[in-house]
Amino acid sequence: MTDPWFALRRFTQARIALGRAGHAVPTEALLDFQLAHARARDAVHFPWNVERFAEDLRAMGLESLILRTPIRSRGEYLRRPDRGRTLDAESRRRLDDLEGGDADVALIVTNGLSSTAVERHGLSLLEAVVACCRSRRLRIGPIALVENGRVALSDEIGHALGARVAVIVVGERPGLSAADSLGVYLTYAPRPGNTDARRNCISNIRPPEGLSYETAAAKVIYLAEEAIRRRISGVDLKDEQDAALAPSPEPPGLER
């Protein structure tokens, strides 16, 4: 009997309408599941080559700053989320020694729970975000690269850089349908002690299946400009970009 959900498979990567072989799933579906599981585990446990990432940024003409958390292994990163939310003492000193402190946007990148996502999409997304910042005359500081960081780390870095908005690009927790999604979190007036309620999130950045780099960058800049203009972020700041871009209905009397 044909599975009535089979026609819906072209709309989603979710595992629906897999079929049946006796009381189990077909061999092809089982192998596909095991492959996806292996890719998800690899995304979590592979270390991020942050030095090579910095070299690639330099080749693109972008300045970066490598910082560190107190974490020294992926195992520790998974067991101690709290240690991924702070910088180590040497990194704090490096930030304190920086001159400037007048950035509009502090850009931070960390591999988070998916090194695969940052390796695959990080450079292209940063290129799009930086281009949007420059086109809108938003000042950005050196791009902070931090291995084994958590989202709240953006508060400490953004505050130290004196930025009005902190934007952190992070590898999202991998699933069995996607192991390479990037997320972006934006916080107005970053400072240690902020809660997640102060953050806006843009998720599932991974073209071609997910959000494109250009669309994600446009949303980042829209939210950053609105956050600066209205001095809010998180639950107080809604993404109304799509509504603003929607064509206005024709006034009465102009219908054709």
PDB file of N, CA and C in Angstrom, residues 162-215:
ATOM      1  N   GLY A 162      33.216  47.715  23.777  1.00  0.00           N
ATOM      2  CA  GLY A 162      32.424  48.940  23.806  1.00  0.00           C
ATOM      3  C   GLY A 162      31.404  49.013  22.688  1.00  0.00           C
ATOM      4  N   ALA A 163      30.950  47.864  22.206  1.00  0.00           N
ATOM      5  CA  ALA A 163      30.022  47.830  21.076  1.00  0.00           C
ATOM      6  C   ALA A 163      28.591  48.082  21.540  1.00  0.00           C
ATOM      7  N   ARG A 164      27.821  48.687  20.648  1.00  0.00           N
ATOM      8  CA  ARG A 164      26.407  48.904  20.969  1.00  0.00           C
ATOM      9  C   ARG A 164      25.591  47.629  20.782  1.00  0.00           C
ATOM     10  N   VAL A 165      26.032  46.770  19.864  1.00  0.00           N
ATOM     11  CA  VAL A 165      25.339  45.498  19.600  1.00  0.00           C
ATOM     12  C   VAL A 165      26.380  44.388  19.487  1.00  0.00           C
ATOM     13  N   ALA A 166      26.108  43.249  20.089  1.00  0.00           N
ATOM     14  CA  ALA A 166      26.961  42.071  19.917  1.00  0.00           C
ATOM     15  C   ALA A 166      26.234  41.057  19.041  1.00  0.00           C
ATOM     16  N   VAL A 167      26.954  40.530  18.050  1.00  0.00           N
ATOM     17  CA  VAL A 167      26.398  39.518  17.146  1.00  0.00           C
ATOM     18  C   VAL A 167      27.328  38.317  17.179  1.00  0.00           C
ATOM     19  N   ILE A 168      26.830  37.179  17.634  1.00  0.00           N
ATOM     20  CA  ILE A 168      27.655  35.977  17.694  1.00  0.00           C
ATOM     21  C   ILE A 168      27.122  34.938  16.709  1.00  0.00           C
ATOM     22  N   VAL A 169      28.026  34.423  15.887  1.00  0.00           N
ATOM     23  CA  VAL A 169      27.724  33.345  14.936  1.00  0.00           C
ATOM     24  C   VAL A 169      28.166  32.045  15.583  1.00  0.00           C
ATOM     25  N   VAL A 170      27.263  31.075  15.668  1.00  0.00           N
ATOM     26  CA  VAL A 170      27.558  29.859  16.430  1.00  0.00           C
ATOM     27  C   VAL A 170      27.045  28.627  15.694  1.00  0.00           C
ATOM     28  N   GLY A 171      27.804  27.538  15.738  1.00  0.00           N
ATOM     29  CA  GLY A 171      27.339  26.272  15.179  1.00  0.00           C
ATOM     30  C   GLY A 171      26.204  25.712  16.024  1.00  0.00           C
ATOM     31  N   GLU A 172      25.062  25.443  15.383  1.00  0.00           N
ATOM     32  CA  GLU A 172      23.894  24.977  16.129  1.00  0.00           C
ATOM     33  C   GLU A 172      24.014  23.494  16.482  1.00  0.00           C
ATOM     34  N   ARG A 173      23.271  23.114  17.504  1.00  0.00           N
ATOM     35  CA  ARG A 173      23.212  21.702  17.891  1.00  0.00           C
ATOM     36  C   ARG A 173      22.776  20.864  16.691  1.00  0.00           C
ATOM     37  N   PRO A 174      23.588  19.900  16.232  1.00  0.00           N
ATOM     38  CA  PRO A 174      23.226  19.135  15.031  1.00  0.00           C
ATOM     39  C   PRO A 174      22.071  18.178  15.290  1.00  0.00           C
ATOM     40  N   GLY A 175      21.278  18.003  14.254  1.00  0.00           N
ATOM     41  CA  GLY A 175      20.197  17.029  14.318  1.00  0.00           C
ATOM     42  C   GLY A 175      20.414  15.970  13.269  1.00  0.00           C
ATOM     43  N   LEU A 176      19.474  15.061  13.155  1.00  0.00           N
ATOM     44  CA  LEU A 176      19.607  13.973  12.191  1.00  0.00           C
ATOM     45  C   LEU A 176      19.212  14.389  10.788  1.00  0.00           C
ATOM     46  N   SER A 177      18.647  15.592  10.642  1.00  0.00           N
ATOM     47  CA  SER A 177      18.354  16.108   9.310  1.00  0.00           C
ATOM     48  C   SER A 177      19.346  17.175   8.880  1.00  0.00           C
ATOM     49  N   ALA A 178      20.068  17.762   9.831  1.00  0.00           N
ATOM     50  CA  ALA A 178      21.031  18.824   9.511  1.00  0.00           C
ATOM     51  C   ALA A 178      22.113  18.867  10.572  1.00  0.00           C
ATOM     52  N   ALA A 179      23.362  18.684  10.131  1.00  0.00           N
ATOM     53  CA  ALA A 179      24.484  18.771  11.068  1.00  0.00           C
ATOM     54  C   ALA A 179      25.308  20.021  10.849  1.00  0.00           C
ATOM     55  N   ASP A 180      24.868  20.876   9.914  1.00  0.00           N
ATOM     56  CA  ASP A 180      25.713  22.014   9.527  1.00  0.00           C
ATOM     57  C   ASP A 180      24.959  23.338   9.560  1.00  0.00           C
ATOM     58  N   SER A 181      24.045  23.513  10.510  1.00  0.00           N
ATOM     59  CA  SER A 181      23.295  24.766  10.600  1.00  0.00           C
ATOM     60  C   SER A 181      24.038  25.783  11.457  1.00  0.00           C
ATOM     61  N   LEU A 182      24.057  27.024  10.985  1.00  0.00           N
ATOM     62  CA  LEU A 182      24.585  28.125  11.781  1.00  0.00           C
ATOM     63  C   LEU A 182      23.431  28.907  12.397  1.00  0.00           C
ATOM     64  N   GLY A 183      23.658  29.419  13.583  1.00  0.00           N
ATOM     65  CA  GLY A 183      22.718  30.335  14.216  1.00  0.00           C
ATOM     66  C   GLY A 183      23.418  31.654  14.499  1.00  0.00           C
ATOM     67  N   VAL A 184      22.639  32.728  14.585  1.00  0.00           N
ATOM     68  CA  VAL A 184      23.165  34.051  14.938  1.00  0.00           C
ATOM     69  C   VAL A 184      22.317  34.596  16.086  1.00  0.00           C
ATOM     70  N   TYR A 185      22.999  35.106  17.126  1.00  0.00           N
ATOM     71  CA  TYR A 185      22.302  35.724  18.253  1.00  0.00           C
ATOM     72  C   TYR A 185      22.759  37.171  18.369  1.00  0.00           C
ATOM     73  N   LEU A 186      21.818  38.067  18.543  1.00  0.00           N
ATOM     74  CA  LEU A 186      22.099  39.507  18.596  1.00  0.00           C
ATOM     75  C   LEU A 186      21.608  40.075  19.915  1.00  0.00           C
ATOM     76  N   THR A 187      22.458  40.886  20.557  1.00  0.00           N
ATOM     77  CA  THR A 187      22.105  41.484  21.850  1.00  0.00           C
ATOM     78  C   THR A 187      22.457  42.961  21.843  1.00  0.00           C
ATOM     79  N   TYR A 188      21.505  43.805  22.207  1.00  0.00           N
ATOM     80  CA  TYR A 188      21.780  45.235  22.365  1.00  0.00           C
ATOM     81  C   TYR A 188      22.407  45.478  23.736  1.00  0.00           C
ATOM     82  N   ALA A 189      23.351  46.410  23.800  1.00  0.00           N
ATOM     83  CA  ALA A 189      24.035  46.767  25.049  1.00  0.00           C
ATOM     84  C   ALA A 189      24.585  45.517  25.746  1.00  0.00           C
ATOM     85  N   PRO A 190      25.504  44.814  25.081  1.00  0.00           N
ATOM     86  CA  PRO A 190      26.025  43.571  25.688  1.00  0.00           C
ATOM     87  C   PRO A 190      26.791  43.862  26.980  1.00  0.00           C
ATOM     88  N   ARG A 191      26.546  43.066  27.957  1.00  0.00           N
ATOM     89  CA  ARG A 191      27.281  43.151  29.222  1.00  0.00           C
ATOM     90  C   ARG A 191      27.068  41.846  29.980  1.00  0.00           C
ATOM     91  N   PRO A 192      28.066  41.409  30.750  1.00  0.00           N
ATOM     92  CA  PRO A 192      27.910  40.165  31.519  1.00  0.00           C
ATOM     93  C   PRO A 192      26.670  40.231  32.408  1.00  0.00           C
ATOM     94  N   GLY A 193      25.931  39.147  32.434  1.00  0.00           N
ATOM     95  CA  GLY A 193      24.718  39.096  33.250  1.00  0.00           C
ATOM     96  C   GLY A 193      23.438  39.190  32.446  1.00  0.00           C
ATOM     97  N   ASN A 194      23.555  39.542  31.139  1.00  0.00           N
ATOM     98  CA  ASN A 194      22.354  39.536  30.306  1.00  0.00           C
ATOM     99  C   ASN A 194      21.747  38.131  30.260  1.00  0.00           C
ATOM    100  N   THR A 195      20.438  38.072  30.145  1.00  0.00           N
ATOM    101  CA  THR A 195      19.775  36.782  29.991  1.00  0.00           C
ATOM    102  C   THR A 195      19.437  36.549  28.521  1.00  0.00           C
ATOM    103  N   ASP A 196      19.031  35.320  28.200  1.00  0.00           N
ATOM    104  CA  ASP A 196      18.678  35.001  26.815  1.00  0.00           C
ATOM    105  C   ASP A 196      17.449  35.772  26.347  1.00  0.00           C
ATOM    106  N   ALA A 197      16.670  36.311  27.271  1.00  0.00           N
ATOM    107  CA  ALA A 197      15.501  37.115  26.877  1.00  0.00           C
ATOM    108  C   ALA A 197      15.927  38.395  26.169  1.00  0.00           C
ATOM    109  N   ARG A 198      17.210  38.783  26.314  1.00  0.00           N
ATOM    110  CA  ARG A 198      17.716  40.006  25.663  1.00  0.00           C
ATOM    111  C   ARG A 198      18.249  39.732  24.258  1.00  0.00           C
ATOM    112  N   ARG A 199      18.111  38.497  23.766  1.00  0.00           N
ATOM    113  CA  ARG A 199      18.751  38.147  22.484  1.00  0.00           C
ATOM    114  C   ARG A 199      17.701  37.860  21.404  1.00  0.00           C
ATOM    115  N   ASN A 200      18.038  38.266  20.177  1.00  0.00           N
ATOM    116  CA  ASN A 200      17.281  37.836  19.001  1.00  0.00           C
ATOM    117  C   ASN A 200      18.074  36.747  18.294  1.00  0.00           C
ATOM    118  N   CYS A 201      17.372  35.764  17.761  1.00  0.00           N
ATOM    119  CA  CYS A 201      18.020  34.614  17.133  1.00  0.00           C
ATOM    120  C   CYS A 201      17.590  34.467  15.669  1.00  0.00           C
ATOM    121  N   ILE A 202      18.562  34.205  14.820  1.00  0.00           N
ATOM    122  CA  ILE A 202      18.305  33.830  13.425  1.00  0.00           C
ATOM    123  C   ILE A 202      18.884  32.427  13.263  1.00  0.00           C
ATOM    124  N   SER A 203      18.068  31.481  12.857  1.00  0.00           N
ATOM    125  CA  SER A 203      18.462  30.079  12.909  1.00  0.00           C
ATOM    126  C   SER A 203      18.457  29.432  11.524  1.00  0.00           C
ATOM    127  N   ASN A 204      19.056  28.246  11.464  1.00  0.00           N
ATOM    128  CA  ASN A 204      19.040  27.393  10.271  1.00  0.00           C
ATOM    129  C   ASN A 204      19.645  28.080   9.049  1.00  0.00           C
ATOM    130  N   ILE A 205      20.822  28.667   9.225  1.00  0.00           N
ATOM    131  CA  ILE A 205      21.536  29.291   8.102  1.00  0.00           C
ATOM    132  C   ILE A 205      22.410  28.208   7.478  1.00  0.00           C
ATOM    133  N   ARG A 206      22.027  27.726   6.337  1.00  0.00           N
ATOM    134  CA  ARG A 206      22.790  26.668   5.650  1.00  0.00           C
ATOM    135  C   ARG A 206      22.229  26.477   4.243  1.00  0.00           C
ATOM    136  N   PRO A 207      22.558  27.384   3.344  1.00  0.00           N
ATOM    137  CA  PRO A 207      22.062  27.208   1.977  1.00  0.00           C
ATOM    138  C   PRO A 207      22.641  25.939   1.328  1.00  0.00           C
ATOM    139  N   PRO A 208      21.914  25.293   0.423  1.00  0.00           N
ATOM    140  CA  PRO A 208      20.653  25.772  -0.144  1.00  0.00           C
ATOM    141  C   PRO A 208      19.416  25.307   0.622  1.00  0.00           C
ATOM    142  N   GLU A 209      19.551  24.343   1.570  1.00  0.00           N
ATOM    143  CA  GLU A 209      18.363  23.835   2.261  1.00  0.00           C
ATOM    144  C   GLU A 209      17.790  24.848   3.250  1.00  0.00           C
ATOM    145  N   GLY A 210      18.649  25.615   3.896  1.00  0.00           N
ATOM    146  CA  GLY A 210      18.187  26.569   4.898  1.00  0.00           C
ATOM    147  C   GLY A 210      18.268  27.999   4.402  1.00  0.00           C
ATOM    148  N   LEU A 211      18.421  28.925   5.358  1.00  0.00           N
ATOM    149  CA  LEU A 211      18.459  30.343   5.038  1.00  0.00           C
ATOM    150  C   LEU A 211      19.745  30.673   4.270  1.00  0.00           C
ATOM    151  N   SER A 212      19.639  31.543   3.265  1.00  0.00           N
ATOM    152  CA  SER A 212      20.819  31.934   2.489  1.00  0.00           C
ATOM    153  C   SER A 212      21.662  32.933   3.291  1.00  0.00           C
ATOM    154  N   TYR A 213      22.945  33.052   2.903  1.00  0.00           N
ATOM    155  CA  TYR A 213      23.832  34.013   3.579  1.00  0.00           C
ATOM    156  C   TYR A 213      23.297  35.443   3.443  1.00  0.00           C
ATOM    157  N   GLU A 214      22.843  35.776   2.254  1.00  0.00           N
ATOM    158  CA  GLU A 214      22.402  37.148   2.000  1.00  0.00           C
ATOM    159  C   GLU A 214      21.156  37.488   2.809  1.00  0.00           C
ATOM    160  N   THR A 215      20.219  36.540   2.878  1.00  0.00           N
ATOM    161  CA  THR A 215      18.999  36.796   3.661  1.00  0.00           C
ATOM    162  C   THR A 215      19.325  36.900   5.140  1.00  0.00           C
TER     163      THR A 215
END
